[in-house]
Tab-separated table of C-alpha atoms in Angstrom:
chain	number	residue	atom	x	y	z
A	1	MET	CA	116.419	67.723	64.735
A	2	GLY	CA	114.272	64.809	63.624
A	3	ASP	CA	116.681	62.388	65.279
A	4	SER	CA	115.808	59.005	63.813
A	5	GLN	CA	114.071	57.274	66.680
A	6	TYR	CA	112.473	60.452	67.945
A	7	SER	CA	110.807	61.801	64.854
A	8	PHE	CA	107.754	62.641	66.916
A	9	SER	CA	107.144	65.709	69.002
A	10	LEU	CA	107.701	65.422	72.751
A	11	THR	CA	105.535	68.494	73.317
A	12	THR	CA	101.968	67.391	72.668
A	13	PHE	CA	98.492	68.649	73.607
A	14	SER	CA	96.898	67.506	76.824
A	15	PRO	CA	93.145	66.707	76.765
A	16	SER	CA	92.414	70.228	78.056
A	17	GLY	CA	94.292	71.774	75.135
A	18	LYS	CA	97.433	72.800	77.018
A	19	LEU	CA	101.009	72.252	75.929
A	20	VAL	CA	102.236	70.935	79.234
A	21	GLN	CA	105.973	70.863	78.414
A	22	ILE	CA	105.868	74.600	77.729
A	23	GLU	CA	104.177	75.217	81.059
A	24	HIS	CA	106.889	73.203	82.784
A	25	ALA	CA	109.512	75.210	80.929
A	26	LEU	CA	107.927	78.395	82.271
A	27	THR	CA	108.132	76.907	85.761
A	28	ALA	CA	111.844	76.367	85.202
A	29	VAL	CA	112.131	80.042	84.215
A	30	GLY	CA	110.197	81.045	87.312
A	31	SER	CA	112.730	79.349	89.554
A	32	GLY	CA	115.659	81.096	87.894
A	33	GLN	CA	117.443	84.198	89.190
A	34	THR	CA	115.550	87.467	88.819
A	35	SER	CA	116.274	89.670	85.841
A	36	LEU	CA	114.555	92.803	84.527
A	37	GLY	CA	114.611	95.458	81.822
A	38	ILE	CA	113.474	99.067	81.593
A	39	LYS	CA	113.007	101.131	78.439
A	40	ALA	CA	113.881	104.801	78.940
A	41	SER	CA	113.209	107.690	76.587
A	42	ASN	CA	116.824	107.654	75.399
A	43	GLY	CA	117.931	104.068	75.908
A	44	VAL	CA	117.332	100.666	77.529
A	45	VAL	CA	118.788	99.039	80.633
A	46	ILE	CA	118.747	95.323	81.531
A	47	ALA	CA	119.964	93.835	84.780
A	48	THR	CA	120.150	90.524	86.591
A	49	GLU	CA	121.171	88.898	89.837
A	50	LYS	CA	124.429	87.011	89.566
A	51	LYS	CA	124.396	84.574	92.475
A	52	LEU	CA	127.168	82.019	92.132
A	53	PRO	CA	127.103	78.577	93.786
A	54	SER	CA	130.235	79.194	95.881
A	55	ILE	CA	132.806	81.865	96.755
A	56	LEU	CA	135.305	79.574	95.077
A	57	VAL	CA	133.843	80.423	91.689
A	58	ASP	CA	135.827	83.010	89.757
A	59	GLU	CA	133.095	85.595	89.077
A	60	ALA	CA	135.148	87.190	86.307
A	61	SER	CA	134.666	84.004	84.283
A	62	VAL	CA	130.881	84.392	84.308
A	63	GLN	CA	128.944	86.909	82.261
A	64	LYS	CA	125.179	86.505	82.098
A	65	ILE	CA	124.381	89.546	79.960
A	66	GLN	CA	125.540	88.986	76.385
A	67	THR	CA	125.908	91.148	73.287
A	68	LEU	CA	124.124	89.867	70.178
A	69	THR	CA	125.115	92.748	67.861
A	70	PRO	CA	126.877	96.010	68.692
A	71	ASN	CA	123.453	97.580	69.294
A	72	ILE	CA	121.505	94.664	70.801
A	73	GLY	CA	122.036	92.926	74.147
A	74	VAL	CA	120.243	90.125	75.956
A	75	VAL	CA	119.737	88.782	79.472
A	76	TYR	CA	117.989	85.568	80.543
A	77	SER	CA	116.223	83.949	83.473
A	78	GLY	CA	116.219	80.184	83.753
A	79	MET	CA	118.688	77.567	82.546
A	80	GLY	CA	122.041	79.094	81.672
A	81	PRO	CA	123.198	76.356	79.285
A	82	ASP	CA	120.015	76.739	77.189
A	83	SER	CA	120.608	80.492	76.902
A	84	ARG	CA	124.056	79.899	75.385
A	85	VAL	CA	122.482	77.991	72.495
A	86	LEU	CA	120.054	80.851	71.776
A	87	VAL	CA	122.769	83.508	72.012
A	88	ARG	CA	124.905	81.593	69.535
A	89	LYS	CA	122.052	81.092	67.058
A	90	SER	CA	120.939	84.739	67.329
A	91	ARG	CA	124.449	86.033	66.737
A	92	LYS	CA	124.709	83.897	63.629
A	93	GLN	CA	121.346	85.077	62.330
A	94	ALA	CA	122.366	88.707	62.855
A	95	GLU	CA	125.604	88.134	60.963
A	96	GLN	CA	123.812	86.411	58.110
A	97	TYR	CA	121.437	89.388	57.840
A	98	TYR	CA	124.369	91.795	57.743
A	99	ARG	CA	126.125	89.714	55.115
A	100	LEU	CA	123.070	89.880	52.872
A	101	TYR	CA	121.917	93.471	53.353
A	102	LYS	CA	125.079	95.212	54.615
A	103	GLU	CA	122.939	96.777	57.344
A	104	GLN	CA	122.549	95.927	61.014
A	105	ILE	CA	119.541	93.713	61.660
A	106	PRO	CA	116.546	95.614	63.133
A	107	VAL	CA	115.718	94.619	66.702
A	108	THR	CA	112.240	93.324	65.861
A	109	GLN	CA	113.568	91.014	63.199
A	110	LEU	CA	116.257	89.505	65.395
A	111	VAL	CA	113.700	88.966	68.140
A	112	ARG	CA	111.326	87.304	65.683
A	113	GLU	CA	114.023	84.930	64.408
A	114	THR	CA	115.088	83.987	67.937
A	115	ALA	CA	111.473	83.401	68.875
A	116	THR	CA	111.056	81.197	65.817
A	117	VAL	CA	113.943	79.011	67.008
A	118	MET	CA	112.317	78.676	70.405
A	119	GLN	CA	108.982	77.747	68.832
A	120	GLU	CA	110.640	75.130	66.649
A	121	PHE	CA	111.914	73.360	69.743
A	122	THR	CA	108.331	73.065	70.985
A	123	GLN	CA	107.219	71.253	67.867
A	124	SER	CA	110.200	69.386	66.374
A	125	GLY	CA	110.890	65.737	67.054
A	126	GLY	CA	112.983	64.558	69.940
A	127	VAL	CA	113.683	67.887	71.632
A	128	ARG	CA	112.352	69.753	74.636
A	129	PRO	CA	111.528	73.480	74.828
A	130	PHE	CA	114.172	75.934	76.025
A	131	GLY	CA	114.084	76.544	79.773
A	132	VAL	CA	114.769	80.296	79.470
A	133	SER	CA	112.956	83.554	78.916
A	134	LEU	CA	114.989	86.294	77.260
A	135	LEU	CA	114.911	90.066	77.618
A	136	VAL	CA	116.321	91.636	74.443
A	137	ALA	CA	117.386	95.293	74.633
A	138	GLY	CA	118.290	97.227	71.494
A	139	TYR	CA	118.482	100.644	69.896
A	140	ASP	CA	117.957	101.037	66.161
A	141	ASP	CA	116.268	103.463	63.766
A	142	LYS	CA	112.960	102.885	65.540
A	143	GLY	CA	114.517	104.018	68.821
A	144	PRO	CA	115.078	102.128	72.091
A	145	GLN	CA	113.254	98.780	72.333
A	146	LEU	CA	112.782	96.043	74.928
A	147	TYR	CA	111.352	92.618	74.071
A	148	GLN	CA	110.633	89.569	76.198
A	149	VAL	CA	110.709	86.130	74.531
A	150	ASP	CA	109.220	83.100	76.293
A	151	PRO	CA	109.909	79.351	75.925
A	152	SER	CA	106.789	79.031	73.781
A	153	GLY	CA	108.277	81.400	71.237
A	154	SER	CA	105.816	84.224	71.909
A	155	TYR	CA	107.299	87.683	72.274
A	156	PHE	CA	106.039	91.103	73.320
A	157	SER	CA	107.484	94.578	73.441
A	158	TRP	CA	107.620	95.978	76.976
A	159	LYS	CA	108.141	99.349	78.594
A	160	ALA	CA	109.490	97.499	81.603
A	161	SER	CA	109.467	93.826	82.535
A	162	ALA	CA	110.875	91.297	84.957
A	163	MET	CA	111.346	87.516	85.002
A	164	GLY	CA	112.464	84.799	87.378
A	165	LYS	CA	111.975	84.136	91.087
A	166	ASN	CA	110.827	87.540	92.188
A	167	VAL	CA	108.747	88.393	89.120
A	168	SER	CA	105.498	89.480	90.814
A	169	ASN	CA	107.132	91.830	93.356
A	170	ALA	CA	109.483	93.203	90.739
A	171	LYS	CA	106.696	93.864	88.233
A	172	ALA	CA	104.556	95.559	90.892
A	173	PHE	CA	107.493	97.749	91.858
A	174	LEU	CA	108.177	98.645	88.230
A	175	GLU	CA	104.510	99.452	87.557
A	176	LYS	CA	104.578	101.976	90.371
A	177	ARG	CA	107.812	103.623	89.400
A	178	TYR	CA	107.698	103.646	85.605
A	179	THR	CA	107.139	106.957	83.801
A	180	GLU	CA	107.114	107.461	80.028
A	181	ASP	CA	109.854	110.086	80.033
A	182	THR	CA	112.396	108.348	82.274
A	183	GLU	CA	115.990	109.065	81.363
A	184	LEU	CA	118.537	106.241	81.035
A	185	ASP	CA	120.448	107.033	84.248
A	186	ASP	CA	117.203	107.164	86.246
A	187	ALA	CA	116.186	103.866	84.670
A	188	VAL	CA	119.432	102.308	85.915
A	189	HIS	CA	118.666	103.500	89.446
A	190	THR	CA	115.140	102.105	89.218
A	191	ALA	CA	116.534	98.802	87.962
A	192	ILE	CA	118.914	98.595	90.922
A	193	LEU	CA	116.157	99.427	93.409
A	194	THR	CA	113.928	96.771	91.867
A	195	LEU	CA	116.653	94.144	92.157
A	196	LYS	CA	117.332	95.220	95.708
A	197	GLU	CA	113.674	94.604	96.659
A	198	GLY	CA	113.938	90.845	96.483
A	199	PHE	CA	117.681	90.498	96.990
A	200	GLU	CA	118.849	88.049	99.639
A	201	GLY	CA	122.061	89.254	101.182
A	202	GLN	CA	124.258	92.263	100.505
A	203	ILE	CA	123.962	93.680	96.982
A	204	SER	CA	127.281	94.670	95.376
A	205	GLY	CA	128.972	95.169	92.020
A	206	LYS	CA	130.005	91.520	92.101
A	207	ASN	CA	126.610	89.864	92.500
A	208	ILE	CA	124.544	91.814	89.971
A	209	GLU	CA	125.120	92.586	86.309
A	210	ILE	CA	123.873	95.631	84.405
A	211	GLY	CA	123.848	96.194	80.648
A	212	MET	CA	122.736	99.360	78.921
A	213	ILE	CA	122.423	100.996	75.529
A	214	GLY	CA	121.967	104.718	74.899
A	215	SER	CA	121.535	106.962	71.905
A	216	ASP	CA	125.115	106.136	70.918
A	217	ARG	CA	123.658	102.706	69.974
A	218	ILE	CA	126.499	100.767	71.568
A	219	PHE	CA	125.395	98.025	73.955
A	220	ARG	CA	127.774	97.443	76.810
A	221	VAL	CA	127.909	95.532	80.080
A	222	LEU	CA	129.009	97.658	83.031
A	223	SER	CA	132.152	96.652	84.914
A	224	PRO	CA	131.774	95.750	88.620
A	225	SER	CA	133.258	99.115	89.629
A	226	GLU	CA	130.827	101.043	87.422
A	227	VAL	CA	127.993	99.072	89.022
A	228	GLU	CA	129.356	100.007	92.440
A	229	ASP	CA	129.260	103.707	91.445
A	230	TYR	CA	125.575	103.422	90.545
A	231	LEU	CA	124.928	101.533	93.810
A	232	GLN	CA	126.527	104.366	95.761
A	233	GLU	CA	124.303	106.899	93.997
A	234	VAL	CA	121.242	104.905	94.957
A	235	GLU	CA	122.178	104.799	98.660
B	1	MET	CA	103.847	55.038	70.752
B	2	SER	CA	105.677	56.705	73.623
B	3	ARG	CA	104.195	60.070	74.601
B	4	GLY	CA	106.654	62.279	76.320
B	5	SER	CA	104.575	65.104	77.780
B	6	GLY	CA	104.383	64.080	81.409
B	7	GLY	CA	103.193	60.578	80.557
B	8	GLY	CA	105.644	59.367	83.155
B	9	TYR	CA	108.545	59.751	80.716
B	10	ASP	CA	109.974	62.810	82.359
B	11	ARG	CA	112.200	60.491	84.331
B	12	HIS	CA	113.440	58.520	81.333
B	13	ILE	CA	114.405	61.198	78.813
B	14	THR	CA	115.337	64.838	79.217
B	15	ILE	CA	111.968	66.545	79.123
B	16	PHE	CA	110.609	68.881	81.773
B	17	SER	CA	108.937	67.579	84.922
B	18	PRO	CA	105.913	69.481	86.279
B	19	GLU	CA	108.208	71.415	88.602
B	20	GLY	CA	110.305	72.543	85.671
B	21	ARG	CA	113.174	70.171	86.448
B	22	LEU	CA	115.120	67.773	84.248
B	23	TYR	CA	115.240	64.490	86.125
B	24	GLN	CA	117.691	62.826	83.743
B	25	VAL	CA	120.204	65.601	84.373
B	26	GLU	CA	119.731	65.286	88.133
B	27	TYR	CA	120.235	61.527	87.893
B	28	ALA	CA	123.415	62.119	85.904
B	29	PHE	CA	124.716	64.170	88.838
B	30	LYS	CA	123.853	61.268	91.145
B	31	ALA	CA	125.817	58.923	88.892
B	32	VAL	CA	128.870	61.131	89.361
B	33	LYS	CA	128.505	60.898	93.129
B	34	ALA	CA	127.860	57.156	93.048
B	35	ALA	CA	131.210	56.486	91.405
B	36	GLY	CA	132.598	56.796	94.923
B	37	VAL	CA	135.607	58.880	93.982
B	38	THR	CA	136.303	62.472	95.034
B	39	SER	CA	138.422	64.921	93.041
B	40	ILE	CA	139.836	68.300	93.978
B	41	GLY	CA	141.267	71.167	91.916
B	42	VAL	CA	143.154	74.210	93.221
B	43	ARG	CA	144.390	77.253	91.302
B	44	GLY	CA	147.476	79.032	92.623
B	45	LYS	CA	149.303	82.181	91.613
B	46	ASP	CA	151.160	80.565	88.721
B	47	SER	CA	150.038	76.943	88.679
B	48	VAL	CA	146.960	74.704	88.809
B	49	CYS	CA	146.782	71.294	90.459
B	50	VAL	CA	144.123	68.561	90.293
B	51	VAL	CA	144.010	65.478	92.491
B	52	THR	CA	141.802	62.392	92.460
B	53	GLN	CA	141.570	59.054	94.207
B	54	LYS	CA	142.884	56.069	92.296
B	55	LYS	CA	140.656	53.125	93.147
B	56	VAL	CA	141.879	49.880	91.631
B	57	PRO	CA	139.042	47.427	92.372
B	58	ASP	CA	140.983	44.248	91.603
B	59	LYS	CA	144.598	43.352	92.361
B	60	LEU	CA	144.862	41.588	89.009
B	61	LEU	CA	144.188	44.838	87.133
B	62	ASP	CA	147.066	46.632	85.466
B	63	GLN	CA	147.221	49.796	87.618
B	64	THR	CA	148.730	51.911	84.893
B	65	SER	CA	145.593	51.495	82.799
B	66	VAL	CA	143.343	52.797	85.566
B	67	THR	CA	143.289	56.557	85.149
B	68	LEU	CA	140.871	59.473	85.159
B	69	LEU	CA	143.478	62.102	84.378
B	70	PHE	CA	143.918	62.734	80.647
B	71	PRO	CA	146.075	65.096	78.618
B	72	ILE	CA	143.964	66.705	75.912
B	73	THR	CA	146.823	68.579	74.281
B	74	LYS	CA	150.358	69.201	75.452
B	75	TYR	CA	149.049	72.208	77.386
B	76	LEU	CA	145.559	71.193	78.507
B	77	GLY	CA	144.582	68.529	81.003
B	78	LEU	CA	141.205	67.041	81.884
B	79	LEU	CA	140.283	65.309	85.130
B	80	ALA	CA	137.072	63.280	84.838
B	81	THR	CA	134.945	62.274	87.825
B	82	GLY	CA	132.122	59.804	87.333
B	83	ILE	CA	131.474	57.022	84.830
B	84	THR	CA	134.813	55.985	83.320
B	85	ALA	CA	133.382	54.945	79.962
B	86	ASP	CA	131.602	58.291	79.492
B	87	ALA	CA	134.843	60.009	80.495
B	88	ARG	CA	136.848	58.230	77.821
B	89	ALA	CA	134.266	59.123	75.156
B	90	LEU	CA	134.379	62.759	76.201
B	91	VAL	CA	138.175	62.850	76.247
B	92	GLN	CA	138.347	61.381	72.753
B	93	GLN	CA	136.014	64.046	71.385
B	94	ALA	CA	137.816	66.803	73.268
B	95	ARG	CA	141.205	65.706	71.911
B	96	ASN	CA	139.801	65.753	68.399
B	97	GLU	CA	138.243	69.167	68.852
B	98	ALA	CA	141.432	70.677	70.313
B	99	ALA	CA	143.524	69.297	67.467
B	100	GLU	CA	141.113	70.655	64.858
B	101	PHE	CA	141.131	74.034	66.598
B	102	ARG	CA	144.915	74.188	66.393
B	103	PHE	CA	144.800	73.223	62.723
B	104	ARG	CA	142.001	75.630	61.833
B	105	TYR	CA	143.111	78.734	63.696
B	106	GLY	CA	146.852	78.319	64.032
B	107	TYR	CA	147.053	78.686	67.817
B	108	GLU	CA	146.425	76.440	70.807
B	109	MET	CA	142.866	76.058	72.064
B	110	PRO	CA	142.524	78.174	75.227
B	111	VAL	CA	141.211	76.597	78.455
B	112	ASP	CA	137.912	78.452	78.554
B	113	VAL	CA	137.188	77.684	74.891
B	114	LEU	CA	137.580	73.952	75.530
B	115	ALA	CA	135.478	74.209	78.677
B	116	ARG	CA	132.751	76.032	76.757
B	117	TRP	CA	132.814	73.445	73.981
B	118	ILE	CA	132.403	70.582	76.464
B	119	ALA	CA	129.628	72.450	78.262
B	120	ASP	CA	127.781	73.183	75.016
B	121	LYS	CA	127.966	69.525	74.027
B	122	SER	CA	126.586	68.557	77.440
B	123	GLN	CA	123.730	71.036	76.955
B	124	VAL	CA	122.750	69.353	73.678
B	125	TYR	CA	122.357	66.049	75.519
B	126	THR	CA	120.000	67.748	77.986
B	127	GLN	CA	117.755	69.015	75.226
B	128	HIS	CA	117.713	66.218	72.660
B	129	ALA	CA	115.955	63.009	73.642
B	130	TYR	CA	118.118	60.697	71.573
B	131	MET	CA	121.238	61.048	73.766
B	132	ARG	CA	121.383	60.860	77.536
B	133	PRO	CA	123.577	63.290	79.494
B	134	LEU	CA	127.080	62.021	80.291
B	135	GLY	CA	127.684	60.959	83.870
B	136	VAL	CA	130.905	62.960	84.087
B	137	VAL	CA	132.053	66.163	85.760
B	138	ALA	CA	135.141	67.422	83.919
B	139	MET	CA	137.805	69.703	85.385
B	140	ILE	CA	139.919	71.408	82.718
B	141	LEU	CA	143.257	72.977	83.586
B	142	GLY	CA	145.767	75.002	81.620
B	143	ILE	CA	147.698	78.254	81.429
B	144	ASP	CA	145.935	81.018	79.500
B	145	GLU	CA	148.171	83.436	77.581
B	146	GLU	CA	146.454	86.496	78.972
B	147	LYS	CA	144.709	85.357	82.143
B	148	GLY	CA	147.329	83.012	83.568
B	149	PRO	CA	146.498	79.722	85.322
B	150	GLN	CA	142.869	78.626	84.762
B	151	LEU	CA	140.717	75.895	86.279
B	152	PHE	CA	137.267	75.230	84.796
B	153	LYS	CA	134.616	72.726	85.847
B	154	CYS	CA	131.945	71.424	83.441
B	155	ASP	CA	128.955	69.393	84.621
B	156	PRO	CA	126.222	67.190	83.021
B	157	ALA	CA	123.781	70.129	82.993
B	158	GLY	CA	126.010	72.140	80.664
B	159	HIS	CA	127.141	74.658	83.283
B	160	PHE	CA	130.739	75.749	83.317
B	161	PHE	CA	132.549	78.182	85.579
B	162	GLY	CA	136.109	79.214	86.240
B	163	HIS	CA	137.181	78.307	89.763
B	164	LYS	CA	139.772	79.352	92.292
B	165	ALA	CA	139.296	75.896	93.782
B	166	THR	CA	136.640	73.236	93.402
B	167	SER	CA	135.673	69.646	93.938
B	168	ALA	CA	133.571	66.893	92.377
B	169	GLY	CA	132.374	63.407	93.261
B	170	GLY	CA	131.292	61.579	96.403
B	171	LYS	CA	132.505	64.072	99.029
B	172	GLU	CA	132.114	67.159	96.895
B	173	GLN	CA	130.319	69.325	99.447
B	174	GLU	CA	132.677	68.547	102.323
B	175	ALA	CA	135.645	69.328	100.104
B	176	ILE	CA	134.150	72.632	98.974
B	177	ASN	CA	133.532	73.638	102.600
B	178	PHE	CA	137.168	72.830	103.416
B	179	LEU	CA	138.444	74.751	100.392
B	180	GLU	CA	136.212	77.776	101.028
B	181	LYS	CA	137.884	78.196	104.400
B	182	LYS	CA	141.365	77.889	102.916
B	183	MET	CA	140.741	80.248	99.988
B	184	LYS	CA	138.750	82.803	101.949
B	185	ASN	CA	141.192	85.673	101.723
B	186	ASP	CA	142.269	85.033	98.136
B	187	PRO	CA	145.650	83.575	99.005
B	188	GLU	CA	148.194	83.416	96.206
B	189	PHE	CA	149.600	79.925	96.524
B	190	THR	CA	153.009	78.957	95.206
B	191	TYR	CA	153.316	75.724	93.258
B	192	GLU	CA	154.183	73.671	96.346
B	193	GLU	CA	151.370	75.249	98.366
B	194	THR	CA	148.883	74.621	95.534
B	195	VAL	CA	149.720	70.934	95.288
B	196	GLN	CA	149.813	70.453	99.043
B	197	THR	CA	146.497	72.243	99.562
B	198	ALA	CA	144.862	70.000	96.991
B	199	ILE	CA	146.288	66.777	98.438
B	200	SER	CA	145.671	67.697	102.069
B	201	ALA	CA	142.096	68.732	101.206
B	202	LEU	CA	141.501	65.243	99.808
B	203	GLN	CA	143.128	63.599	102.829
B	204	SER	CA	141.134	65.670	105.270
B	205	VAL	CA	137.801	65.092	103.553
B	206	LEU	CA	138.279	61.341	103.164
B	207	GLN	CA	139.934	61.098	106.559
B	208	GLU	CA	142.785	58.916	105.454
B	209	ASP	CA	146.451	59.360	104.656
B	210	PHE	CA	147.334	58.288	101.156
B	211	LYS	CA	150.165	56.349	99.633
B	212	ALA	CA	151.516	57.766	96.405
B	213	SER	CA	149.962	54.929	94.415
B	214	GLU	CA	146.466	55.681	95.708
B	215	ILE	CA	146.097	59.131	94.161
B	216	GLU	CA	146.606	60.751	90.770
B	217	VAL	CA	147.968	64.293	90.544
B	218	GLY	CA	148.063	66.527	87.466
B	219	VAL	CA	149.598	70.013	87.242
B	220	VAL	CA	150.236	72.909	84.867
B	221	ARG	CA	152.797	75.572	85.740
B	222	LYS	CA	153.251	78.988	84.214
B	223	GLU	CA	156.998	78.488	83.887
B	224	ASP	CA	156.755	75.601	81.424
B	225	GLN	CA	153.075	75.692	80.348
B	226	VAL	CA	152.784	71.922	79.732
B	227	PHE	CA	150.282	69.629	81.428
B	228	LYS	CA	152.065	67.019	83.492
B	229	VAL	CA	150.937	63.946	85.405
B	230	LEU	CA	153.139	63.583	88.478
B	231	SER	CA	155.061	60.343	88.965
B	232	THR	CA	154.728	58.348	92.199
B	233	ASP	CA	158.115	59.678	93.374
B	234	GLU	CA	157.046	63.270	92.873
B	235	ILE	CA	153.767	62.581	94.677
B	236	ASP	CA	155.741	61.002	97.535
B	237	GLU	CA	157.796	64.185	97.937
B	238	HIS	CA	154.634	66.227	98.371
B	239	LEU	CA	153.083	63.687	100.752
B	240	THR	CA	156.228	63.765	102.882
B	241	ALA	CA	156.229	67.534	102.905
B	242	ILE	CA	152.610	67.536	104.073
B	243	SER	CA	153.217	65.054	106.915
B	244	GLU	CA	156.323	66.934	108.056
B	245	ARG	CA	154.406	70.173	107.991
B	246	ASP	CA	151.675	68.828	110.280
């Protein structure tokens, strides 16, 4: 960054003290497809809608939920291309940590480094903020964790959270249904029901994605048929 | 000193508008449509075919130099729809990247890797003010070792998807509607059916019958893996087959 002619920040304070570009970025997130995460007592689940622009698109070529390390996964709401940049940078940071300490990076530290990248793009010259919010799900020595990172670079740990188009309904639904001692399988069912609330059309294993991590500390994305099994259980 | 945050510059460089949109990216899409050319890509059981209109604006032009269909490597092809100059710049970078990949890793760059690389480059232009997005939609075709025939489409926003069939350019939406009907039940087209579906889709959407010199056709087939641009004779054979079929 600091591209020659643009060595000034594009995100600047308005007279009322707001950083307007960040607010616009949040609007972009708010018009993205709904995604959510739930922290259970023995794991974390994240899920998202996967609505594709046409039936001609090969849905096997698209995966929204990504693995950052073997024990940390991430989902986004907002602009897909921006999320790819963050996923790539986070993966590299995790690898660099491992190279130095020969230990997997703790979830909080990876979240902090990703958030720092996002903050840099709100202050550096010639760039705009990222148009995505991320939900990071991981399981390390501190147990299961769920973090949400916003375009401003601020991050919080959540018991359950949602982002995107249907955020207010989804969050209300989660507030009602969340209990401290939820088990991972129940959390998956709750996640599916929450997605179903605002879903337009017929929900199936092909138009949602679910990722989960349990006490085995391996993050994985469920296959469409596994998602179908969970959908059947919920019926 | 130019202030970017909503000081009316959200239309000139890629910063967010109040509705959370990127106007420059949307205008790039409009530039693709304004080029006035429509392209179609179809993926069959063991082949992929792309077709585009060949508009030669002046009779004095050398027709052979007017092309939007480029080989990137022996095995990968790229069909560009939109601003020709941006297309050539993109193709040059893609060729370089594919060659370096082969040198660095010892095997041919797969289709989805090239598509992802192009899409990531396009994303950078949407986030950094110093470069505007390219006014090009790129369709990449090739045969993947494990997944078979692949057709990817990359757009100025940095999105990329694999497609069973797709379209870009002036009559993009009409073409997609036509193709959705044809591909509804996941048909497994043979090579001839793939090429003829692509050409007849273009003819139907533009409501004209083409001569072989008015379209460009590129194919990859599983049996020989290489990307090939069809000659006018080969195109003629397919056009004849289509008119006899109807």
